[in-house]
mmCIF file of C-alpha atoms in Angstrom:
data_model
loop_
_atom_site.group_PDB
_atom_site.id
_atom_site.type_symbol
_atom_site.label_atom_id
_atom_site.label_comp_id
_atom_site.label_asym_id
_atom_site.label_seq_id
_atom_site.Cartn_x
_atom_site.Cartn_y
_atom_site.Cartn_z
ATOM 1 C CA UNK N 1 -42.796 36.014 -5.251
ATOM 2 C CA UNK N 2 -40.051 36.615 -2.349
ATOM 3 C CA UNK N 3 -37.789 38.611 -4.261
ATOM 4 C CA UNK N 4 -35.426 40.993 -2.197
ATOM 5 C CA UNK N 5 -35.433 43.806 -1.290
ATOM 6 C CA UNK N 6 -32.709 44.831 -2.881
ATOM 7 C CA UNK N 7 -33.772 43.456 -5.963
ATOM 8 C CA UNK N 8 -37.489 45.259 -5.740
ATOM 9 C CA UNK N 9 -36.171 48.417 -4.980
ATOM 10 C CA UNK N 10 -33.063 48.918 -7.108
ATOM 11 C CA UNK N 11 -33.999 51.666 -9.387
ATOM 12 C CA UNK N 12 -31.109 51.191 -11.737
ATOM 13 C CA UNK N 13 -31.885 48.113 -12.834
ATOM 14 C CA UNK N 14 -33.323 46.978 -15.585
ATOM 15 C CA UNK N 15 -36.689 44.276 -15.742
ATOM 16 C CA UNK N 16 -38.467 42.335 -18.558
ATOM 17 C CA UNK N 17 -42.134 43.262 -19.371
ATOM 18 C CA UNK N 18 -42.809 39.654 -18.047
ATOM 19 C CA UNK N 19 -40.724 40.165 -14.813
ATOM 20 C CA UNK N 20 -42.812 44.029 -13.797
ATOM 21 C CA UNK N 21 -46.108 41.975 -14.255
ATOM 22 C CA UNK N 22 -45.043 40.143 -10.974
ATOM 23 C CA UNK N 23 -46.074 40.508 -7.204
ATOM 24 C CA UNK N 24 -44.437 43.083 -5.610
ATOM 25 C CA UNK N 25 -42.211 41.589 -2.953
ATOM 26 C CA UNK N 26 -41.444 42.788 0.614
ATOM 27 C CA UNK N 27 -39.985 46.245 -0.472
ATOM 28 C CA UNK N 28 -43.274 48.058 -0.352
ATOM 29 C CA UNK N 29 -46.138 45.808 0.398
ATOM 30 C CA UNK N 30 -47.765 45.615 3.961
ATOM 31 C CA UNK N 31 -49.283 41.807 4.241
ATOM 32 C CA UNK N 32 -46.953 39.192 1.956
ATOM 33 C CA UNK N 33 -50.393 37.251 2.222
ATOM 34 C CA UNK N 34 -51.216 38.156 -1.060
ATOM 35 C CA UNK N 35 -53.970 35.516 -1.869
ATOM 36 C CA UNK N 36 -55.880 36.207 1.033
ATOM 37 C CA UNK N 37 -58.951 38.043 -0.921
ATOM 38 C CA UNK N 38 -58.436 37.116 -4.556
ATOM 39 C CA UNK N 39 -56.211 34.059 -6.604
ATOM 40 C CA UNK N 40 -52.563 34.735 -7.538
ATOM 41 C CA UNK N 41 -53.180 34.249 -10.977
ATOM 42 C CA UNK N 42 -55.661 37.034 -10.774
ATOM 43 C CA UNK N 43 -53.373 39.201 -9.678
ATOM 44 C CA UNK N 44 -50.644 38.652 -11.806
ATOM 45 C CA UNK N 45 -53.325 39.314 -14.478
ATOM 46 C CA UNK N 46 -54.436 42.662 -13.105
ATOM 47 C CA UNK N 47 -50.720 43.717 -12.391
ATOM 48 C CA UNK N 48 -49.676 44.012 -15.672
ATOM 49 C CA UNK N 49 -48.032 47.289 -16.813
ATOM 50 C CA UNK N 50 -49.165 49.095 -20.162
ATOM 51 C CA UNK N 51 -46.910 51.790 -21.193
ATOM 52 C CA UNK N 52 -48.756 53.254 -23.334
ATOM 53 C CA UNK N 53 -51.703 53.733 -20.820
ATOM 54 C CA UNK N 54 -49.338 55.641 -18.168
ATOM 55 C CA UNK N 55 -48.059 57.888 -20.453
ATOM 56 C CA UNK N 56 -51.090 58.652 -22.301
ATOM 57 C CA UNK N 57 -52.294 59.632 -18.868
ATOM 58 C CA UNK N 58 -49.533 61.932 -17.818
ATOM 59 C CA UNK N 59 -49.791 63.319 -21.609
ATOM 60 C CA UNK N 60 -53.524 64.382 -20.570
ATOM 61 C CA UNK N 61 -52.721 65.951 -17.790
ATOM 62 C CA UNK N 62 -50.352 67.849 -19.023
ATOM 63 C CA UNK N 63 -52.920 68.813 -21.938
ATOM 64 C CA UNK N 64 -55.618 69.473 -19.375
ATOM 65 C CA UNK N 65 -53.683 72.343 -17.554
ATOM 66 C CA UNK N 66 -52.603 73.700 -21.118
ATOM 67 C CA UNK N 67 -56.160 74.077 -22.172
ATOM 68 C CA UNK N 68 -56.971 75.926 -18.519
ATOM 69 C CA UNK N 69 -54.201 78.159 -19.617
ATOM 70 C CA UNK N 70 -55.152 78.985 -22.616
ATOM 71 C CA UNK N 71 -58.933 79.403 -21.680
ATOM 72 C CA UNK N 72 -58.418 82.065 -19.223
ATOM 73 C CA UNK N 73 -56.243 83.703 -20.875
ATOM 74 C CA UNK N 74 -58.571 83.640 -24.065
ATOM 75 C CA UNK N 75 -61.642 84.584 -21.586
ATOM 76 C CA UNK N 76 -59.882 86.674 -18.929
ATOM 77 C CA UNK N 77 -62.253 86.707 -16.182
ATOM 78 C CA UNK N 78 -61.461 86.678 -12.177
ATOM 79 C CA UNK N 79 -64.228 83.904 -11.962
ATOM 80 C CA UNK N 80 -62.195 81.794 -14.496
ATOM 81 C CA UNK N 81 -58.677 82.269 -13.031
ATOM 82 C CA UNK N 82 -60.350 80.614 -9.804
ATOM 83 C CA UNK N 83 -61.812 77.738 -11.733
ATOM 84 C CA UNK N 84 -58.542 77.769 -13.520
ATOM 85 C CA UNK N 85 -56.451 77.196 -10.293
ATOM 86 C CA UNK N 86 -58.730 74.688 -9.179
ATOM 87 C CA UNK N 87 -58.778 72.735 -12.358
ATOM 88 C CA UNK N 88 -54.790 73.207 -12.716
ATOM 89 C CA UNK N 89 -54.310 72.035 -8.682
ATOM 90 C CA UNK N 90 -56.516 68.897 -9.687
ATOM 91 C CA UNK N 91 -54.540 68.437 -12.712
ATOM 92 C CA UNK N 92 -51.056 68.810 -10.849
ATOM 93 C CA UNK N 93 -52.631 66.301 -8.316
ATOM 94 C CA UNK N 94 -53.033 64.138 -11.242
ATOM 95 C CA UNK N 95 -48.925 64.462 -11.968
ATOM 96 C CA UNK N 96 -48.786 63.399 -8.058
ATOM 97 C CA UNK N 97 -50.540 60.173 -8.328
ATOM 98 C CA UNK N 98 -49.096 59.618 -11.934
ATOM 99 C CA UNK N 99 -45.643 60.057 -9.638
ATOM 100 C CA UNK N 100 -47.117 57.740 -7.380
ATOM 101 C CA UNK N 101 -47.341 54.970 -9.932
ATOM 102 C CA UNK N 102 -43.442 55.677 -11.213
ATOM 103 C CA UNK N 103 -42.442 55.242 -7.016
ATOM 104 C CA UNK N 104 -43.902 51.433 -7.455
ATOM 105 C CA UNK N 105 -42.287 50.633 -10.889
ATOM 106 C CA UNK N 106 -46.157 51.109 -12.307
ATOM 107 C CA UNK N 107 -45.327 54.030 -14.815
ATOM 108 C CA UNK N 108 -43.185 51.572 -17.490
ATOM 109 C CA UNK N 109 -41.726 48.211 -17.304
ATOM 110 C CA UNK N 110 -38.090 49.447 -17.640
ATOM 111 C CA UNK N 111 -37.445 50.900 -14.704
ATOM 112 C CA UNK N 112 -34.395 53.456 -15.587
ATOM 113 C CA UNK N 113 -36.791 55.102 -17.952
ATOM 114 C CA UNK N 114 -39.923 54.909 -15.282
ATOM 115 C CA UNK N 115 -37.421 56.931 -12.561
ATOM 116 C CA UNK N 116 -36.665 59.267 -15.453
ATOM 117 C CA UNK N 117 -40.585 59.906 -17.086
ATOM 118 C CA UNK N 118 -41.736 59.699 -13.561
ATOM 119 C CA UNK N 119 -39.450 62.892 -12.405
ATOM 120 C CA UNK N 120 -38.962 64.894 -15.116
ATOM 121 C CA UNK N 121 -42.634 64.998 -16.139
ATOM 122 C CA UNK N 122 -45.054 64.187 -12.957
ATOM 123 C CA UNK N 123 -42.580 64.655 -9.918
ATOM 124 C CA UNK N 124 -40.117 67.459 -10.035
ATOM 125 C CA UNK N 125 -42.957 69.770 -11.787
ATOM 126 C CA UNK N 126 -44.499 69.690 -8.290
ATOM 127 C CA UNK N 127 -41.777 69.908 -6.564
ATOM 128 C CA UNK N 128 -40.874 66.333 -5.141
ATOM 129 C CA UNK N 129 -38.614 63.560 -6.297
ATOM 130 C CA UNK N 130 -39.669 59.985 -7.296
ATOM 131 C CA UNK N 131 -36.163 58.911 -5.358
ATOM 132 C CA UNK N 132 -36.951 60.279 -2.260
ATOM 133 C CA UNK N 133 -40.901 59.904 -2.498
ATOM 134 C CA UNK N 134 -39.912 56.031 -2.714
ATOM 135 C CA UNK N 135 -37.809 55.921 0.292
ATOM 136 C CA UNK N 136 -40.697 57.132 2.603
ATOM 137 C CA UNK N 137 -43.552 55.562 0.607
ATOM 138 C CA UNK N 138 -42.229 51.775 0.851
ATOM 139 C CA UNK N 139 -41.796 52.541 4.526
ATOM 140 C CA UNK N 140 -45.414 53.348 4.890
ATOM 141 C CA UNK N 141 -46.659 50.325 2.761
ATOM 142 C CA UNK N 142 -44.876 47.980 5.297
ATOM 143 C CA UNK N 143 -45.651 49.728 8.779
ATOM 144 C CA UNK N 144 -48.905 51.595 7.886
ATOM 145 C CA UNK N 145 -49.947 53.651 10.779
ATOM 146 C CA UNK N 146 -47.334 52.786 13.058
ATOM 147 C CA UNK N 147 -44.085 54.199 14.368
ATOM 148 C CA UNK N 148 -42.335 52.927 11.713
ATOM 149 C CA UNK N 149 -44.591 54.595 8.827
ATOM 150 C CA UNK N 150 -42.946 58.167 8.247
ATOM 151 C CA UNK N 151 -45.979 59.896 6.530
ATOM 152 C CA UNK N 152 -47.314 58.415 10.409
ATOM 153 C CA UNK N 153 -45.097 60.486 11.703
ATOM 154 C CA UNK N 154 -44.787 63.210 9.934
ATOM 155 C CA UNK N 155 -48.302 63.505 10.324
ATOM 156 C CA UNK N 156 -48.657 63.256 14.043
ATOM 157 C CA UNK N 157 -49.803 67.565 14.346
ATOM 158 C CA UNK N 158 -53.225 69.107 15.025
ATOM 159 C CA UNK N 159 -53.893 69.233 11.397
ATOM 160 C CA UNK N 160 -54.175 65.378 11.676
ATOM 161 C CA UNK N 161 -55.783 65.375 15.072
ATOM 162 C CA UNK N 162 -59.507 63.678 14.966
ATOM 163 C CA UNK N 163 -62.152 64.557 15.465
ATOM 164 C CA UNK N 164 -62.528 68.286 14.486
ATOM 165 C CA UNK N 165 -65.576 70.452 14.980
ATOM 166 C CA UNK N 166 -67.273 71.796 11.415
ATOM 167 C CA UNK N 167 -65.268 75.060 12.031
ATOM 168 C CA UNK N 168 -61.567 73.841 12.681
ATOM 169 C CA UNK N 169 -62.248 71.917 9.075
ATOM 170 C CA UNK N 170 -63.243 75.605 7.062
ATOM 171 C CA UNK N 171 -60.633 77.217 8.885
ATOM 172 C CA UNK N 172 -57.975 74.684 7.850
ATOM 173 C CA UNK N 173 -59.999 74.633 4.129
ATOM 174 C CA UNK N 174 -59.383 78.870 4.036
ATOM 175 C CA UNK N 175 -55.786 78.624 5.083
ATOM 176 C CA UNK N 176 -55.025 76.159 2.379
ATOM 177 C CA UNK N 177 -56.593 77.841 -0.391
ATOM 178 C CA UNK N 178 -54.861 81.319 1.282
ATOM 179 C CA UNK N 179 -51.296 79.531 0.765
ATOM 180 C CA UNK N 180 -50.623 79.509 4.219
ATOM 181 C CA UNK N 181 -49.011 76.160 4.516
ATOM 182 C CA UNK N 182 -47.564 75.473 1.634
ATOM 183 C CA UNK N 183 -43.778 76.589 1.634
ATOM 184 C CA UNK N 184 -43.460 74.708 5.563
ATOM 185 C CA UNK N 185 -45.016 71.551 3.431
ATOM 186 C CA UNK N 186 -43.590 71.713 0.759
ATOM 187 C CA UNK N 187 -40.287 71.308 2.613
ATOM 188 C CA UNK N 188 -41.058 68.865 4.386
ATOM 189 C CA UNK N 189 -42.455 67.087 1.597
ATOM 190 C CA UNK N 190 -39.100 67.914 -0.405
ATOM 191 C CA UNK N 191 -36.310 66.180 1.602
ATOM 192 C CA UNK N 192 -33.399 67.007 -1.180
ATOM 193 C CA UNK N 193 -30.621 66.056 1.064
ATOM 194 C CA UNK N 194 -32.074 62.327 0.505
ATOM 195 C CA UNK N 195 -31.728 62.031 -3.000
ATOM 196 C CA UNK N 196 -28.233 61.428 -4.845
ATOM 197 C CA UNK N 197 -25.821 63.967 -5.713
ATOM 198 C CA UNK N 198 -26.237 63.830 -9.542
ATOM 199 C CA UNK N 199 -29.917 64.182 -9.270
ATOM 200 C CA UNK N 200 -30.179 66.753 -6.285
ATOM 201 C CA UNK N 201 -27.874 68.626 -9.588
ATOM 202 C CA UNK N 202 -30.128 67.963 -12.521
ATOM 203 C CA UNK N 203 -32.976 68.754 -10.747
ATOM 204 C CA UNK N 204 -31.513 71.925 -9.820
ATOM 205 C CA UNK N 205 -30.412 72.473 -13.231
ATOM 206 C CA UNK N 206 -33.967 71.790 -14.722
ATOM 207 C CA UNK N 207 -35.622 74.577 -12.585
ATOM 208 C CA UNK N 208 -33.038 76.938 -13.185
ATOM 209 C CA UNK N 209 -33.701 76.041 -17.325
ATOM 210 C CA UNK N 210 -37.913 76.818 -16.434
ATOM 211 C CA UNK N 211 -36.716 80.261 -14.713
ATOM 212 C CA UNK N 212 -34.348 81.330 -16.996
ATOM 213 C CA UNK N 213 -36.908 80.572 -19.914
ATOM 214 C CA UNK N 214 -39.684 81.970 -18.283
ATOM 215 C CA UNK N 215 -37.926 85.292 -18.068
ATOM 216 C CA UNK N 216 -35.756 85.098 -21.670
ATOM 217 C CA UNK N 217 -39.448 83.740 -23.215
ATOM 218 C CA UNK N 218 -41.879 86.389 -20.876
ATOM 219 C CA UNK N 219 -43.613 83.810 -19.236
ATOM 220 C CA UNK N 220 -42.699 84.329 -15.689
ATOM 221 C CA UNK N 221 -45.645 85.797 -14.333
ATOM 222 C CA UNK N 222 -47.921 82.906 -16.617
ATOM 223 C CA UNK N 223 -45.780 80.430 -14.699
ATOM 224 C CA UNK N 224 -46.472 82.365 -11.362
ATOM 225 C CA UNK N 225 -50.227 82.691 -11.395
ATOM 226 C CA UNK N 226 -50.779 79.147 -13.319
ATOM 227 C CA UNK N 227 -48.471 77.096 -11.482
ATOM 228 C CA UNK N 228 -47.100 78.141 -8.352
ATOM 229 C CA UNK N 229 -50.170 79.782 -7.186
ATOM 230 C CA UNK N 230 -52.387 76.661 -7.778
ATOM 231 C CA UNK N 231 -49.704 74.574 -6.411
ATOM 232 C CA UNK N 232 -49.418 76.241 -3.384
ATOM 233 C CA UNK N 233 -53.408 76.306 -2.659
ATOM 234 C CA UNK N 234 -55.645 74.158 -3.747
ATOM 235 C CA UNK N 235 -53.255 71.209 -5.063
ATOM 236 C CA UNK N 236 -51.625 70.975 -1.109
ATOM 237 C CA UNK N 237 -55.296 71.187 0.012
ATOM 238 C CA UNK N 238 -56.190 68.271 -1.607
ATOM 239 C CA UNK N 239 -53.040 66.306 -0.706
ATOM 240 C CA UNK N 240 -54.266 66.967 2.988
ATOM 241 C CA UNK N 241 -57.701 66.082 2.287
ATOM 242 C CA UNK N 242 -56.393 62.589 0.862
ATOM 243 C CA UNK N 243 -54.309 62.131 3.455
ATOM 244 C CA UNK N 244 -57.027 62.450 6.316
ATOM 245 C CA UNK N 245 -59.527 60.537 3.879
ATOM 246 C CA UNK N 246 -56.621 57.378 3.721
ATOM 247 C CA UNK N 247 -55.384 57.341 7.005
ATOM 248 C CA UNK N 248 -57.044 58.938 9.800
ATOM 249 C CA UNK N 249 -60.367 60.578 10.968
ATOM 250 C CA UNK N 250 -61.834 57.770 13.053
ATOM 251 C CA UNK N 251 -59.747 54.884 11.794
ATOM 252 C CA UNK N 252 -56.176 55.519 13.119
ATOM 253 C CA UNK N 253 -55.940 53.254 15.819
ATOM 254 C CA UNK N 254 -57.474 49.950 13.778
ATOM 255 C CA UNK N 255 -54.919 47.080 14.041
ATOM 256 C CA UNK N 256 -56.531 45.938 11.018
ATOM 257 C CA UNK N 257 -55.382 46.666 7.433
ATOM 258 C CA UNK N 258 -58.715 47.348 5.864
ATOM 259 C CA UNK N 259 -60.224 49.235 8.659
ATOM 260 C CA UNK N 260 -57.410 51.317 8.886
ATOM 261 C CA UNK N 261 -57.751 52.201 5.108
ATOM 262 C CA UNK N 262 -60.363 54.130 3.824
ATOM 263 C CA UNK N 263 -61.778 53.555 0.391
ATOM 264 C CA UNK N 264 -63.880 55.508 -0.917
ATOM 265 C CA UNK N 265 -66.041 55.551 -4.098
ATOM 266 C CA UNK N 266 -65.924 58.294 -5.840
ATOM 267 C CA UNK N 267 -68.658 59.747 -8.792
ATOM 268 C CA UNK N 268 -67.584 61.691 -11.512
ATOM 269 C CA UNK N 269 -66.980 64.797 -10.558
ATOM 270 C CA UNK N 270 -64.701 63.979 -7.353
ATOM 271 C CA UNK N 271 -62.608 61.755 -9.444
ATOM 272 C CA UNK N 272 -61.917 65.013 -11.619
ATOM 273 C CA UNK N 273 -61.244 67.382 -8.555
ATOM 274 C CA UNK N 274 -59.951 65.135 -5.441
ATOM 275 C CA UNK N 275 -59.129 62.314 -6.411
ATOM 276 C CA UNK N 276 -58.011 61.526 -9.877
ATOM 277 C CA UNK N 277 -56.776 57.934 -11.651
ATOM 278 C CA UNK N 278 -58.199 55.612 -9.213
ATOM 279 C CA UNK N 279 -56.025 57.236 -6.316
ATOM 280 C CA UNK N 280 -59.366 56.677 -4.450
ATOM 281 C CA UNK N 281 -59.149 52.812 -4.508
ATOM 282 C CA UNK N 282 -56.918 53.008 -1.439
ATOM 283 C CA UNK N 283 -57.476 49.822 0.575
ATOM 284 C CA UNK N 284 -57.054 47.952 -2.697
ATOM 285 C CA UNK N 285 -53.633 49.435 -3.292
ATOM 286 C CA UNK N 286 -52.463 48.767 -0.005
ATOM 287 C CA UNK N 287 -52.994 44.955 -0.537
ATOM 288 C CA UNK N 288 -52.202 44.657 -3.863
ATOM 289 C CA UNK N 289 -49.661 47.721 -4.938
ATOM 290 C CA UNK N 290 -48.526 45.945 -7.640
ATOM 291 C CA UNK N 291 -51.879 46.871 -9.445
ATOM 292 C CA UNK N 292 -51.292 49.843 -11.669
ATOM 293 C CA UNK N 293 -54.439 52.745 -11.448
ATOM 294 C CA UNK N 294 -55.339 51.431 -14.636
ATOM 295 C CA UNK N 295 -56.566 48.026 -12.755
ATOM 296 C CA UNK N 296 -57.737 49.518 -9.609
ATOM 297 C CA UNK N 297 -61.466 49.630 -10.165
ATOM 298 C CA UNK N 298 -61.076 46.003 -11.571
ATOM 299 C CA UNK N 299 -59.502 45.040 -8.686
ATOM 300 C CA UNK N 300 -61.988 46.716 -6.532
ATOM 301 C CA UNK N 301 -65.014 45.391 -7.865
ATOM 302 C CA UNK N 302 -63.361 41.720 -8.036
ATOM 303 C CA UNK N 303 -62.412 42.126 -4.062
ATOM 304 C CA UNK N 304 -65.852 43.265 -3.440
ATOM 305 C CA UNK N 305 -66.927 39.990 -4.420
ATOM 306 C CA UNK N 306 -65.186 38.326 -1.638
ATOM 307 C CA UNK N 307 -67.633 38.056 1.632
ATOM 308 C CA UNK N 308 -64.963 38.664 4.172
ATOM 309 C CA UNK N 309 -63.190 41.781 2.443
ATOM 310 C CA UNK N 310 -67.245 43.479 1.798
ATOM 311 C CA UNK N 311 -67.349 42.832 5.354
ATOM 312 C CA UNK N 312 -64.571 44.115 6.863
ATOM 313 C CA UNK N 313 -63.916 46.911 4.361
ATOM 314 C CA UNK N 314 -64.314 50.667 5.746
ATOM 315 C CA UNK N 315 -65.967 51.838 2.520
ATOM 316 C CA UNK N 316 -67.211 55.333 2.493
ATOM 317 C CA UNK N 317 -69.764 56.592 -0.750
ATOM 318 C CA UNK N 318 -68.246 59.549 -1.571
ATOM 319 C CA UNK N 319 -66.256 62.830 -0.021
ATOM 320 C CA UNK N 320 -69.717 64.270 1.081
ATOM 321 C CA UNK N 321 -70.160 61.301 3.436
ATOM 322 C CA UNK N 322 -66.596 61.122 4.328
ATOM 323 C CA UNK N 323 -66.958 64.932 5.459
ATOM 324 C CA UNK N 324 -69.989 63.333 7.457
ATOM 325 C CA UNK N 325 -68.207 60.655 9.148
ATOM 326 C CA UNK N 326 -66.095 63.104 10.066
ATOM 327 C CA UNK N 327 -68.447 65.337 11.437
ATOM 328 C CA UNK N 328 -70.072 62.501 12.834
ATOM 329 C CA UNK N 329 -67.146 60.915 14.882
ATOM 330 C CA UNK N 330 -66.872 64.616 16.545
ATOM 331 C CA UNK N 331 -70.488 64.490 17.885
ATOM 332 C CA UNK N 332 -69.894 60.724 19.417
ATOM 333 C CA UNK N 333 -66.586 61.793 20.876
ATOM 334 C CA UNK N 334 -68.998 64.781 22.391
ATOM 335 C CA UNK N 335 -71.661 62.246 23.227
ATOM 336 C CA UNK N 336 -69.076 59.983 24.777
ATOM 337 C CA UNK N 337 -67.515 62.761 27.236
ATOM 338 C CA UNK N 338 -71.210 63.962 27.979
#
């Protein structure tokens, strides 16, 4: 239970199937409290890793953008290449979260081969690195929404700044889907000069093998229109949208854990196109991150049960009613000033 942090966050070393079913310790978990809500032996059950699972999951992502390819370019149609860029964003959203799980050991149980799955097929594709996602990522899970929480405060701009009237929120929709923030984001997202030598190298090396192939093979501008271009749009789009949705719009300045979460439940159709593998069940994570995605809604419905979590809980059905809130924090502020 109190392992180091050393020993949490090496990612060179080497751990049992046994061992990566274990609480998290202090390395990336906000309240060591970990029983508060539901039994230890519950979550020990809940935080055990299936390999297969993860990697079946990355497998279908990767298979889900293939199929977009190859349906447009079956069908060409301009209608279809903008379904197909936001289908392949949501998909490459889906290699973000599927990263997300490799940052907290959650991808496999041996953790040399859960850096090296986690970047080579969810991370670097979208231009980030497990390595240096980790290094920011544990710092938020300890200090969320303080000074001490870097995605606090790298976030602390007007595109974070609640509440927002109806129009600020298309205008900042249009510029995203335009491109117009990506390559600023994308570098700040990046931070190569973090990551080690050798792998600042490889990685280097494995986008200079995709270029040169695309151009020796004639797939450069395939790789333009079907990657880049949905990368740079509607996948960063959504990254924001998640971001406000976890974090902010009305509940930044909550000294409490699940009030300054937001979880929301999703239906169908926004798990598919905002928020994919469980990435929803946000609160829950934050308590528990030693819960893989594949446990999440388990664990949801299990802390649901507990009186004082349903209570406290800022639970929002759905993105339409998150827009709402939103909208609807904007009109008290108004109401307030008035």
């Amino acid at each position: 239970m109190n392992r180091s942090d050393k020993q949490t966050g090496s990612g060179d070393s080497m751990t049992s199937t046994s061992e990566s079913t274990l609480i998290v310790g202090a390395a990336d978990i906000y309240d060591q409290k970990v029983d508060r809500f539901l039994d230890l032996a519950t979550v020990k059950a809940l935080s055990k890793i299936k390999p297969w699972r993860g990697l079946l999951q990355v497998a279908l992502e990767w298979l889900a953008i293939a199929a977009a390819i190859v349906l447009c370019q079956t069908y060409w149609h301009p209608a279809l290449y903008i379904c197909a860029v936001i289908w392949i964003g949501a998909r490459q959203n889906g290699l973000a979260v599927m990263m997300h799980e490799a940052v907290h050991y959650r991808l496999l149980p041996n953790r040399k081969w859960n850096d090296w799955v986690g970047e080579i097929f969810t991370a670097w594709p979208v231009l980030v690195t497990v390595n240096s996602f980790r290094q920011t990522h544990w710092a938020h899970h300890r200090h969320v929404n303080t000074p001490e929480d870097p995605d606090w405060q790298r976030k602390q701009n007007e595109l974070f700044e609640y509440p927002k009237s109806g129009l600020d929120m298309v205008f900042i929709t249009l510029k995203y889907w335009l491109g117009l923030y990506a390559i600023k984001q994308l570098l700040e997202a990046n931070q190569a000069a973090t990551i080690p030598a050798r792998l600042k190298y490889l990685r280097l090396s494995f986008y200079g093998a995709v270029v040169v192939a695309s151009i020796v093979f004639h797939f450069w501008l395939g790789l333009l229109i079907y990657w880049i271009v949905p990368l740079f749009t509607y996948f960063l789009w959504i990254i924001y949208v998640r971001g406000v949705a976890e974090h902010f719009g009305g509940i930044e300045d909550h000294s409490d854990l699940l009030e300054k979460t937001r979880h929301i439940e999703c239906n169908f159709i926004e798990r598919l196109l905002l928020a994919p593998n469980y990435i929803h069940v946000h609160i829950g994570h934050h308590l528990y991150p030693s819960v893989p995605f594949y446990h999440l809604r388990e664990l949801q419905q299990r802390l649901m049960l507990n009186p004082d979590y349903a209570r406290r809980a800022h639970v929002t059905n759905g993105y339409v009613a998150f827009l709402i809130e939103l909208l609807g924090s904007s009109s008290k502020q108004v109401e307030h000033h008035a």
